[in-house]
GROMACS .gro file of C-alpha atoms in nm:
model
  440
    1UNK     CA    1   1.637   0.109 -13.711
    2UNK     CA    2   1.473  -0.178 -13.523
    3UNK     CA    3   1.106  -0.185 -13.426
    4UNK     CA    4   1.186  -0.135 -13.056
    5UNK     CA    5   1.404   0.166 -13.138
    6UNK     CA    6   1.123   0.317 -13.345
    7UNK     CA    7   0.881   0.267 -13.055
    8UNK     CA    8   1.119   0.443 -12.815
    9UNK     CA    9   1.157   0.730 -13.060
   10UNK     CA   10   0.780   0.764 -13.091
   11UNK     CA   11   0.745   0.758 -12.711
   12UNK     CA   12   1.009   1.031 -12.682
   13UNK     CA   13   0.827   1.248 -12.938
   14UNK     CA   14   0.492   1.185 -12.768
   15UNK     CA   15   0.639   1.276 -12.429
   16UNK     CA   16   0.788   1.597 -12.568
   17UNK     CA   17   0.455   1.700 -12.722
   18UNK     CA   18   0.259   1.620 -12.404
   19UNK     CA   19   0.512   1.806 -12.188
   20UNK     CA   20   0.492   2.109 -12.416
   21UNK     CA   21   0.111   2.098 -12.404
   22UNK     CA   22   0.110   2.069 -12.024
   23UNK     CA   23   0.346   2.365 -11.985
   24UNK     CA   24   0.143   2.579 -12.226
   25UNK     CA   25  -0.183   2.495 -12.049
   26UNK     CA   26  -0.033   2.572 -11.710
   27UNK     CA   27   0.127   2.902 -11.818
   28UNK     CA   28  -0.173   3.031 -12.016
   29UNK     CA   29  -0.418   2.985 -11.728
   30UNK     CA   30  -0.568   3.313 -11.609
   31UNK     CA   31  -0.849   3.404 -11.368
   32UNK     CA   32  -1.038   3.532 -11.672
   33UNK     CA   33  -1.031   3.189 -11.833
   34UNK     CA   34  -1.131   3.035 -11.503
   35UNK     CA   35  -1.432   3.267 -11.476
   36UNK     CA   36  -1.536   3.233 -11.841
   37UNK     CA   37  -1.530   2.853 -11.853
   38UNK     CA   38  -1.733   2.802 -11.535
   39UNK     CA   39  -1.981   3.086 -11.595
   40UNK     CA   40  -2.044   2.965 -11.948
   41UNK     CA   41  -2.130   2.619 -11.813
   42UNK     CA   42  -2.372   2.775 -11.563
   43UNK     CA   43  -2.534   2.987 -11.832
   44UNK     CA   44  -2.573   2.696 -12.075
   45UNK     CA   45  -2.738   2.478 -11.810
   46UNK     CA   46  -2.978   2.760 -11.723
   47UNK     CA   47  -3.066   2.793 -12.093
   48UNK     CA   48  -3.156   2.422 -12.104
   49UNK     CA   49  -3.405   2.467 -11.820
   50UNK     CA   50  -3.540   2.783 -11.980
   51UNK     CA   51  -3.590   2.595 -12.305
   52UNK     CA   52  -3.781   2.322 -12.121
   53UNK     CA   53  -4.011   2.578 -11.960
   54UNK     CA   54  -4.061   2.763 -12.290
   55UNK     CA   55  -4.168   2.440 -12.458
   56UNK     CA   56  -4.456   2.429 -12.211
   57UNK     CA   57  -4.568   2.791 -12.193
   58UNK     CA   58  -4.544   2.839 -12.571
   59UNK     CA   59  -4.768   2.537 -12.631
   60UNK     CA   60  -5.128   2.659 -12.596
   61UNK     CA   61  -5.267   2.319 -12.501
   62UNK     CA   62  -5.004   2.249 -12.235
   63UNK     CA   63  -5.029   2.600 -12.094
   64UNK     CA   64  -5.407   2.571 -12.076
   65UNK     CA   65  -5.366   2.248 -11.879
   66UNK     CA   66  -5.174   2.443 -11.612
   67UNK     CA   67  -5.494   2.633 -11.539
   68UNK     CA   68  -5.673   2.311 -11.435
   69UNK     CA   69  -5.409   2.167 -11.203
   70UNK     CA   70  -5.596   2.272 -10.890
   71UNK     CA   71  -5.896   2.058 -10.995
   72UNK     CA   72  -5.719   1.772 -11.181
   73UNK     CA   73  -5.533   1.555 -10.928
   74UNK     CA   74  -5.368   1.321 -11.182
   75UNK     CA   75  -5.247   1.608 -11.399
   76UNK     CA   76  -5.112   1.780 -11.087
   77UNK     CA   77  -4.911   1.472 -10.989
   78UNK     CA   78  -4.770   1.438 -11.341
   79UNK     CA   79  -4.673   1.806 -11.339
   80UNK     CA   80  -4.498   1.775 -11.002
   81UNK     CA   81  -4.295   1.481 -11.133
   82UNK     CA   82  -4.216   1.647 -11.467
   83UNK     CA   83  -4.106   1.980 -11.329
   84UNK     CA   84  -3.995   1.942 -10.967
   85UNK     CA   85  -3.889   1.579 -10.933
   86UNK     CA   86  -3.718   1.542 -11.272
   87UNK     CA   87  -3.603   1.896 -11.354
   88UNK     CA   88  -3.579   2.070 -11.012
   89UNK     CA   89  -3.812   2.347 -11.127
   90UNK     CA   90  -4.073   2.474 -10.883
   91UNK     CA   91  -4.407   2.579 -11.036
   92UNK     CA   92  -4.675   2.793 -10.878
   93UNK     CA   93  -4.999   2.912 -11.040
   94UNK     CA   94  -5.218   3.203 -10.936
   95UNK     CA   95  -5.572   3.314 -11.020
   96UNK     CA   96  -5.648   3.673 -10.942
   97UNK     CA   97  -5.317   3.684 -10.751
   98UNK     CA   98  -5.433   3.402 -10.522
   99UNK     CA   99  -5.233   3.080 -10.501
  100UNK     CA  100  -5.411   2.788 -10.668
  101UNK     CA  101  -5.134   2.529 -10.724
  102UNK     CA  102  -4.774   2.471 -10.610
  103UNK     CA  103  -4.539   2.184 -10.694
  104UNK     CA  104  -4.347   2.215 -10.366
  105UNK     CA  105  -4.303   2.433 -10.061
  106UNK     CA  106  -3.939   2.520 -10.124
  107UNK     CA  107  -4.032   2.854 -10.275
  108UNK     CA  108  -4.375   3.021 -10.287
  109UNK     CA  109  -4.385   3.392 -10.351
  110UNK     CA  110  -4.612   3.600 -10.133
  111UNK     CA  111  -4.634   3.882 -10.387
  112UNK     CA  112  -4.692   3.740 -10.736
  113UNK     CA  113  -4.784   4.082 -10.872
  114UNK     CA  114  -4.435   4.212 -10.791
  115UNK     CA  115  -4.274   3.962 -11.031
  116UNK     CA  116  -4.253   4.099 -11.384
  117UNK     CA  117  -4.347   3.910 -11.696
  118UNK     CA  118  -4.080   3.708 -11.870
  119UNK     CA  119  -3.737   3.649 -11.717
  120UNK     CA  120  -3.614   3.787 -11.386
  121UNK     CA  121  -3.381   3.705 -11.101
  122UNK     CA  122  -3.497   3.717 -10.740
  123UNK     CA  123  -3.361   3.646 -10.397
  124UNK     CA  124  -3.574   3.447 -10.155
  125UNK     CA  125  -3.492   3.365  -9.790
  126UNK     CA  126  -3.347   3.026  -9.889
  127UNK     CA  127  -3.155   3.123 -10.201
  128UNK     CA  128  -3.139   3.287 -10.545
  129UNK     CA  129  -3.378   3.191 -10.825
  130UNK     CA  130  -3.430   3.262 -11.190
  131UNK     CA  131  -3.800   3.326 -11.241
  132UNK     CA  132  -4.006   3.288 -11.558
  133UNK     CA  133  -4.360   3.426 -11.551
  134UNK     CA  134  -4.638   3.410 -11.805
  135UNK     CA  135  -4.989   3.547 -11.757
  136UNK     CA  136  -5.317   3.517 -11.949
  137UNK     CA  137  -5.601   3.726 -11.814
  138UNK     CA  138  -5.622   3.673 -11.440
  139UNK     CA  139  -5.414   3.353 -11.453
  140UNK     CA  140  -5.037   3.348 -11.395
  141UNK     CA  141  -4.783   3.066 -11.403
  142UNK     CA  142  -4.455   3.132 -11.227
  143UNK     CA  143  -4.155   2.897 -11.263
  144UNK     CA  144  -3.866   2.908 -11.017
  145UNK     CA  145  -3.525   2.768 -11.117
  146UNK     CA  146  -3.296   2.739 -10.811
  147UNK     CA  147  -2.961   2.901 -10.894
  148UNK     CA  148  -2.779   2.921 -10.562
  149UNK     CA  149  -2.868   2.787 -10.220
  150UNK     CA  150  -2.847   3.014  -9.917
  151UNK     CA  151  -2.855   2.847  -9.574
  152UNK     CA  152  -2.868   3.062  -9.261
  153UNK     CA  153  -2.627   2.816  -9.097
  154UNK     CA  154  -2.348   2.625  -9.275
  155UNK     CA  155  -2.166   2.308  -9.168
  156UNK     CA  156  -2.001   2.008  -9.335
  157UNK     CA  157  -2.338   1.903  -9.477
  158UNK     CA  158  -2.492   2.241  -9.566
  159UNK     CA  159  -2.304   2.470  -9.806
  160UNK     CA  160  -2.405   2.786  -9.989
  161UNK     CA  161  -2.327   2.665 -10.340
  162UNK     CA  162  -2.480   2.677 -10.685
  163UNK     CA  163  -2.746   2.416 -10.761
  164UNK     CA  164  -2.572   2.090 -10.848
  165UNK     CA  165  -2.785   2.038 -11.157
  166UNK     CA  166  -2.646   2.367 -11.289
  167UNK     CA  167  -2.284   2.364 -11.174
  168UNK     CA  168  -2.051   2.123 -10.996
  169UNK     CA  169  -1.773   2.380 -10.949
  170UNK     CA  170  -1.738   2.611 -10.653
  171UNK     CA  171  -1.497   2.864 -10.802
  172UNK     CA  172  -1.744   3.144 -10.874
  173UNK     CA  173  -1.999   3.340 -10.676
  174UNK     CA  174  -2.271   3.594 -10.745
  175UNK     CA  175  -2.126   3.942 -10.784
  176UNK     CA  176  -2.273   4.277 -10.688
  177UNK     CA  177  -2.258   4.607 -10.875
  178UNK     CA  178  -1.930   4.712 -10.710
  179UNK     CA  179  -1.731   4.412 -10.837
  180UNK     CA  180  -1.504   4.431 -11.139
  181UNK     CA  181  -1.407   4.149 -11.374
  182UNK     CA  182  -1.747   3.982 -11.380
  183UNK     CA  183  -1.928   3.760 -11.629
  184UNK     CA  184  -2.288   3.868 -11.703
  185UNK     CA  185  -2.531   3.574 -11.721
  186UNK     CA  186  -2.818   3.628 -11.966
  187UNK     CA  187  -3.139   3.443 -12.040
  188UNK     CA  188  -3.227   3.295 -12.377
  189UNK     CA  189  -3.380   3.623 -12.496
  190UNK     CA  190  -3.080   3.828 -12.379
  191UNK     CA  191  -3.222   3.956 -12.050
  192UNK     CA  192  -2.948   4.020 -11.794
  193UNK     CA  193  -3.015   3.800 -11.492
  194UNK     CA  194  -2.708   3.837 -11.270
  195UNK     CA  195  -2.329   3.851 -11.281
  196UNK     CA  196  -2.069   3.618 -11.132
  197UNK     CA  197  -1.710   3.666 -11.021
  198UNK     CA  198  -1.417   3.436 -10.945
  199UNK     CA  199  -1.363   3.313 -10.590
  200UNK     CA  200  -1.009   3.340 -10.462
  201UNK     CA  201  -0.792   3.024 -10.469
  202UNK     CA  202  -1.054   2.819 -10.651
  203UNK     CA  203  -1.045   2.669 -10.999
  204UNK     CA  204  -1.300   2.512 -11.230
  205UNK     CA  205  -1.317   2.134 -11.255
  206UNK     CA  206  -1.302   2.137 -11.634
  207UNK     CA  207  -0.966   2.314 -11.647
  208UNK     CA  208  -0.828   2.130 -11.343
  209UNK     CA  209  -0.914   1.783 -11.474
  210UNK     CA  210  -0.776   1.870 -11.817
  211UNK     CA  211  -0.451   1.982 -11.656
  212UNK     CA  212  -0.430   1.670 -11.439
  213UNK     CA  213  -0.500   1.435 -11.730
  214UNK     CA  214  -0.229   1.598 -11.943
  215UNK     CA  215   0.030   1.562 -11.667
  216UNK     CA  216  -0.071   1.202 -11.593
  217UNK     CA  217  -0.040   1.112 -11.961
  218UNK     CA  218   0.295   1.287 -11.970
  219UNK     CA  219   0.420   1.088 -11.668
  220UNK     CA  220   0.288   0.761 -11.811
  221UNK     CA  221   0.457   0.811 -12.148
  222UNK     CA  222   0.786   0.910 -11.981
  223UNK     CA  223   0.766   0.602 -11.757
  224UNK     CA  224   0.700   0.378 -12.058
  225UNK     CA  225   0.999   0.532 -12.236
  226UNK     CA  226   1.232   0.482 -11.938
  227UNK     CA  227   1.099   0.130 -11.883
  228UNK     CA  228   1.163   0.045 -12.248
  229UNK     CA  229   1.518   0.179 -12.232
  230UNK     CA  230   1.596  -0.008 -11.910
  231UNK     CA  231   1.442  -0.324 -12.049
  232UNK     CA  232   1.661  -0.293 -12.359
  233UNK     CA  233   1.971  -0.254 -12.143
  234UNK     CA  234   1.877  -0.556 -11.931
  235UNK     CA  235   1.819  -0.774 -12.238
  236UNK     CA  236   2.163  -0.675 -12.364
  237UNK     CA  237   2.311  -0.839 -12.056
  238UNK     CA  238   2.348  -0.535 -11.828
  239UNK     CA  239   2.073  -0.618 -11.577
  240UNK     CA  240   2.230  -0.439 -11.279
  241UNK     CA  241   2.288  -0.127 -11.486
  242UNK     CA  242   1.922  -0.124 -11.587
  243UNK     CA  243   1.819  -0.156 -11.219
  244UNK     CA  244   2.043   0.137 -11.124
  245UNK     CA  245   1.909   0.354 -11.407
  246UNK     CA  246   1.546   0.279 -11.321
  247UNK     CA  247   1.606   0.343 -10.951
  248UNK     CA  248   1.787   0.670 -11.031
  249UNK     CA  249   1.498   0.782 -11.252
  250UNK     CA  250   1.238   0.711 -10.983
  251UNK     CA  251   1.442   0.881 -10.710
  252UNK     CA  252   1.508   1.186 -10.929
  253UNK     CA  253   1.143   1.212 -11.030
  254UNK     CA  254   1.022   1.194 -10.669
  255UNK     CA  255   1.291   1.440 -10.552
  256UNK     CA  256   1.183   1.699 -10.808
  257UNK     CA  257   0.818   1.647 -10.718
  258UNK     CA  258   0.865   1.661 -10.340
  259UNK     CA  259   1.141   1.921 -10.311
  260UNK     CA  260   1.031   2.163 -10.585
  261UNK     CA  261   0.656   2.081 -10.584
  262UNK     CA  262   0.668   2.035 -10.959
  263UNK     CA  263   0.448   2.002 -11.149
  264UNK     CA  264   0.233   2.246 -10.956
  265UNK     CA  265  -0.143   2.261 -11.007
  266UNK     CA  266  -0.376   2.558 -10.985
  267UNK     CA  267  -0.579   2.365 -10.729
  268UNK     CA  268  -0.448   2.130 -10.462
  269UNK     CA  269  -0.654   1.807 -10.453
  270UNK     CA  270  -0.765   1.681 -10.113
  271UNK     CA  271  -0.560   1.365 -10.160
  272UNK     CA  272  -0.246   1.582 -10.123
  273UNK     CA  273  -0.373   1.763  -9.813
  274UNK     CA  274  -0.122   1.706  -9.528
  275UNK     CA  275  -0.396   1.769  -9.271
  276UNK     CA  276  -0.559   1.442  -9.375
  277UNK     CA  277  -0.239   1.239  -9.358
  278UNK     CA  278   0.130   1.313  -9.311
  279UNK     CA  279   0.394   1.058  -9.214
  280UNK     CA  280   0.734   1.207  -9.304
  281UNK     CA  281   0.914   1.415  -9.564
  282UNK     CA  282   0.893   1.124  -9.807
  283UNK     CA  283   0.524   1.067  -9.730
  284UNK     CA  284   0.379   1.417  -9.678
  285UNK     CA  285   0.030   1.319  -9.793
  286UNK     CA  286  -0.187   1.026  -9.895
  287UNK     CA  287  -0.131   1.108 -10.261
  288UNK     CA  288   0.246   1.093 -10.216
  289UNK     CA  289   0.213   0.762 -10.031
  290UNK     CA  290   0.021   0.620 -10.328
  291UNK     CA  291   0.281   0.747 -10.575
  292UNK     CA  292   0.569   0.606 -10.368
  293UNK     CA  293   0.404   0.265 -10.329
  294UNK     CA  294   0.333   0.245 -10.703
  295UNK     CA  295   0.689   0.348 -10.790
  296UNK     CA  296   0.834   0.087 -10.555
  297UNK     CA  297   0.600  -0.173 -10.701
  298UNK     CA  298   0.713  -0.077 -11.053
  299UNK     CA  299   1.080  -0.109 -10.958
  300UNK     CA  300   1.037  -0.444 -10.781
  301UNK     CA  301   0.825  -0.579 -11.069
  302UNK     CA  302   1.101  -0.480 -11.312
  303UNK     CA  303   1.357  -0.673 -11.107
  304UNK     CA  304   1.115  -0.967 -11.089
  305UNK     CA  305   1.085  -0.958 -11.469
  306UNK     CA  306   1.465  -1.000 -11.499
  307UNK     CA  307   1.524  -1.207 -11.183
  308UNK     CA  308   1.683  -1.489 -11.383
  309UNK     CA  309   1.957  -1.247 -11.489
  310UNK     CA  310   2.058  -1.162 -11.132
  311UNK     CA  311   2.278  -1.471 -11.122
  312UNK     CA  312   2.356  -1.624 -11.460
  313UNK     CA  313   2.521  -1.936 -11.317
  314UNK     CA  314   2.539  -2.140 -11.000
  315UNK     CA  315   2.740  -1.984 -10.714
  316UNK     CA  316   2.968  -2.251 -10.569
  317UNK     CA  317   3.138  -2.031 -10.310
  318UNK     CA  318   2.956  -2.133  -9.992
  319UNK     CA  319   3.068  -1.830  -9.790
  320UNK     CA  320   2.933  -1.594 -10.056
  321UNK     CA  321   2.619  -1.806 -10.069
  322UNK     CA  322   2.556  -1.780  -9.693
  323UNK     CA  323   2.616  -1.404  -9.704
  324UNK     CA  324   2.365  -1.366  -9.987
  325UNK     CA  325   2.104  -1.578  -9.809
  326UNK     CA  326   2.139  -1.373  -9.491
  327UNK     CA  327   2.122  -1.050  -9.696
  328UNK     CA  328   1.803  -1.159  -9.873
  329UNK     CA  329   1.641  -1.261  -9.543
  330UNK     CA  330   1.726  -0.918  -9.399
  331UNK     CA  331   1.576  -0.750  -9.707
  332UNK     CA  332   1.250  -0.940  -9.660
  333UNK     CA  333   1.233  -0.860  -9.288
  334UNK     CA  334   1.325  -0.493  -9.327
  335UNK     CA  335   1.090  -0.435  -9.622
  336UNK     CA  336   0.796  -0.602  -9.443
  337UNK     CA  337   0.872  -0.408  -9.123
  338UNK     CA  338   0.884  -0.080  -9.315
  339UNK     CA  339   0.553  -0.150  -9.488
  340UNK     CA  340   0.395  -0.254  -9.157
  341UNK     CA  341   0.512   0.067  -8.989
  342UNK     CA  342   0.397   0.276  -9.285
  343UNK     CA  343   0.043   0.140  -9.286
  344UNK     CA  344   0.025   0.143  -8.907
  345UNK     CA  345   0.089   0.517  -8.930
  346UNK     CA  346  -0.172   0.551  -9.206
  347UNK     CA  347  -0.439   0.397  -8.982
  348UNK     CA  348  -0.341   0.557  -8.651
  349UNK     CA  349  -0.210   0.903  -8.750
  350UNK     CA  350  -0.450   0.999  -9.028
  351UNK     CA  351  -0.804   1.135  -9.034
  352UNK     CA  352  -0.909   0.856  -9.269
  353UNK     CA  353  -1.157   0.603  -9.136
  354UNK     CA  354  -1.047   0.240  -9.175
  355UNK     CA  355  -1.314   0.085  -8.953
  356UNK     CA  356  -1.429  -0.193  -9.186
  357UNK     CA  357  -1.705  -0.285  -8.938
  358UNK     CA  358  -1.881   0.039  -9.036
  359UNK     CA  359  -1.874   0.034  -9.415
  360UNK     CA  360  -2.109   0.331  -9.452
  361UNK     CA  361  -1.851   0.564  -9.295
  362UNK     CA  362  -1.571   0.454  -9.528
  363UNK     CA  363  -1.465   0.708  -9.789
  364UNK     CA  364  -1.281   0.702 -10.118
  365UNK     CA  365  -0.960   0.765  -9.922
  366UNK     CA  366  -1.032   0.450  -9.720
  367UNK     CA  367  -1.067   0.244 -10.037
  368UNK     CA  368  -0.748   0.398 -10.174
  369UNK     CA  369  -0.558   0.305  -9.858
  370UNK     CA  370  -0.680  -0.055  -9.884
  371UNK     CA  371  -0.577  -0.063 -10.251
  372UNK     CA  372  -0.227   0.055 -10.162
  373UNK     CA  373  -0.212  -0.219  -9.899
  374UNK     CA  374  -0.283  -0.470 -10.176
  375UNK     CA  375   0.004  -0.326 -10.380
  376UNK     CA  376   0.225  -0.360 -10.071
  377UNK     CA  377   0.136  -0.728 -10.051
  378UNK     CA  378   0.229  -0.755 -10.416
  379UNK     CA  379   0.567  -0.591 -10.346
  380UNK     CA  380   0.646  -0.838 -10.071
  381UNK     CA  381   0.531  -1.130 -10.287
  382UNK     CA  382   0.760  -1.022 -10.572
  383UNK     CA  383   1.052  -0.975 -10.331
  384UNK     CA  384   0.990  -1.327 -10.202
  385UNK     CA  385   0.995  -1.469 -10.555
  386UNK     CA  386   1.314  -1.280 -10.639
  387UNK     CA  387   1.482  -1.404 -10.322
  388UNK     CA  388   1.382  -1.766 -10.388
  389UNK     CA  389   1.507  -1.744 -10.746
  390UNK     CA  390   1.848  -1.619 -10.628
  391UNK     CA  391   1.866  -1.877 -10.347
  392UNK     CA  392   1.798  -2.157 -10.592
  393UNK     CA  393   2.131  -2.077 -10.761
  394UNK     CA  394   2.336  -2.088 -10.441
  395UNK     CA  395   2.527  -2.387 -10.311
  396UNK     CA  396   2.377  -2.343  -9.963
  397UNK     CA  397   2.158  -2.644  -9.872
  398UNK     CA  398   1.785  -2.576  -9.853
  399UNK     CA  399   1.778  -2.701  -9.494
  400UNK     CA  400   2.040  -2.442  -9.399
  401UNK     CA  401   1.848  -2.165  -9.579
  402UNK     CA  402   1.532  -2.265  -9.393
  403UNK     CA  403   1.716  -2.273  -9.061
  404UNK     CA  404   1.861  -1.925  -9.117
  405UNK     CA  405   1.515  -1.792  -9.204
  406UNK     CA  406   1.352  -1.948  -8.896
  407UNK     CA  407   1.629  -1.818  -8.667
  408UNK     CA  408   1.597  -1.466  -8.812
  409UNK     CA  409   1.218  -1.471  -8.776
  410UNK     CA  410   1.231  -1.596  -8.414
  411UNK     CA  411   1.493  -1.335  -8.324
  412UNK     CA  412   1.296  -1.053  -8.488
  413UNK     CA  413   0.973  -1.165  -8.319
  414UNK     CA  414   1.136  -1.168  -7.976
  415UNK     CA  415   1.293  -0.823  -8.027
  416UNK     CA  416   0.970  -0.667  -8.158
  417UNK     CA  417   0.758  -0.826  -7.885
  418UNK     CA  418   0.998  -0.697  -7.620
  419UNK     CA  419   1.006  -0.344  -7.762
  420UNK     CA  420   0.628  -0.324  -7.806
  421UNK     CA  421   0.540  -0.506  -7.481
  422UNK     CA  422   0.312  -0.745  -7.670
  423UNK     CA  423   0.357  -1.062  -7.871
  424UNK     CA  424   0.327  -1.029  -8.252
  425UNK     CA  425   0.262  -1.306  -8.504
  426UNK     CA  426   0.337  -1.083  -8.802
  427UNK     CA  427   0.685  -1.223  -8.869
  428UNK     CA  428   0.569  -1.579  -8.809
  429UNK     CA  429   0.310  -1.534  -9.084
  430UNK     CA  430   0.584  -1.387  -9.302
  431UNK     CA  431   0.793  -1.699  -9.235
  432UNK     CA  432   0.504  -1.928  -9.331
  433UNK     CA  433   0.446  -1.736  -9.652
  434UNK     CA  434   0.812  -1.767  -9.759
  435UNK     CA  435   0.826  -2.136  -9.665
  436UNK     CA  436   0.507  -2.215  -9.859
  437UNK     CA  437   0.640  -2.038 -10.168
  438UNK     CA  438   0.979  -2.203 -10.128
  439UNK     CA  439   0.819  -2.546 -10.101
  440UNK     CA  440   0.609  -2.476 -10.412
   0.00000   0.00000   0.00000
């Protein structure tokens, strides 16, 4: 067995193992796992903050320093930075139940005596907090750890979510005593603080990203395997067969994905939201546009890699040569027109901002659209190189090829300008590009 055959066998085995793993992960997902993974992350992050607070209140010298914060300005500033700025923990101290120091105005209890010693969980007007209290004589130190924000009004900027330094997911919410299937969150010493439950149609980032990564790896390995097989066929002298097989694989893969929505994910990413962008059945979302552009780029790059095998010898039949030149010119014009129309629709018919004069309002989707435009330029460049390689093996004079290109470009420009009621230089620039590359 040759080295290339061994590599293809290893790729096939790796693809089979990744596919099996992806199917198992997808089929074994349950709301219980979703709840457990996210709630455990929340609980662990709370324990880290509890441990930080305990390191202070269990140290006699550091706890004694808290009693002097009202009189020591420098120590007060250091405490505000250490607790509130760096750790998002709000500290208040009381002497004889009267407020003496506070690290911020986000939360200040009006009834310190009502808070019990040790760990507790309270609801304030602006959210839910875990509270740790320690008293010595008439002095009390109360630490507030924000758990979940609660705004009276919500909009696209204000959301009632868990504190970001505790949890990045939004698939759970605080449960009440009537809810079933909850996860009890405890403090470091085992005190029950609160319980959480799963939100409908939401999934944790950890599971979702693991699922996505497995499927991406699976697709990449399968693509490498198919590419290797097609490359082997092309090197054996069957270039057109390899092109057909690669094209059939891409079309079949996209058909299964678009028609059967497979593989399906437990959570639909925003990039596949048709409300953001939808062009047609083949381009139902921005994510599908990206996949299609990358697949086309892969296919064209494969042809470019084997462009010298398209015609193995000089074509002396001038009629066939003229037909091929005209066909290649039409391919360049039609492909560029299709890409132009596609990205025109992306800019005009989507909710994505492409106003490059206002960079601050650009989003990740904007950058992704620009990146796909770059891949589209690459596709056209490769098509140009393929066409020039084929034309170099035809018996049609270069002057005649240039004349046919110029005539086609002028005709297309006139037709497009008439249909759109405005003059366009797009095809003239296309003509210049091809002529520059041809001259080179």
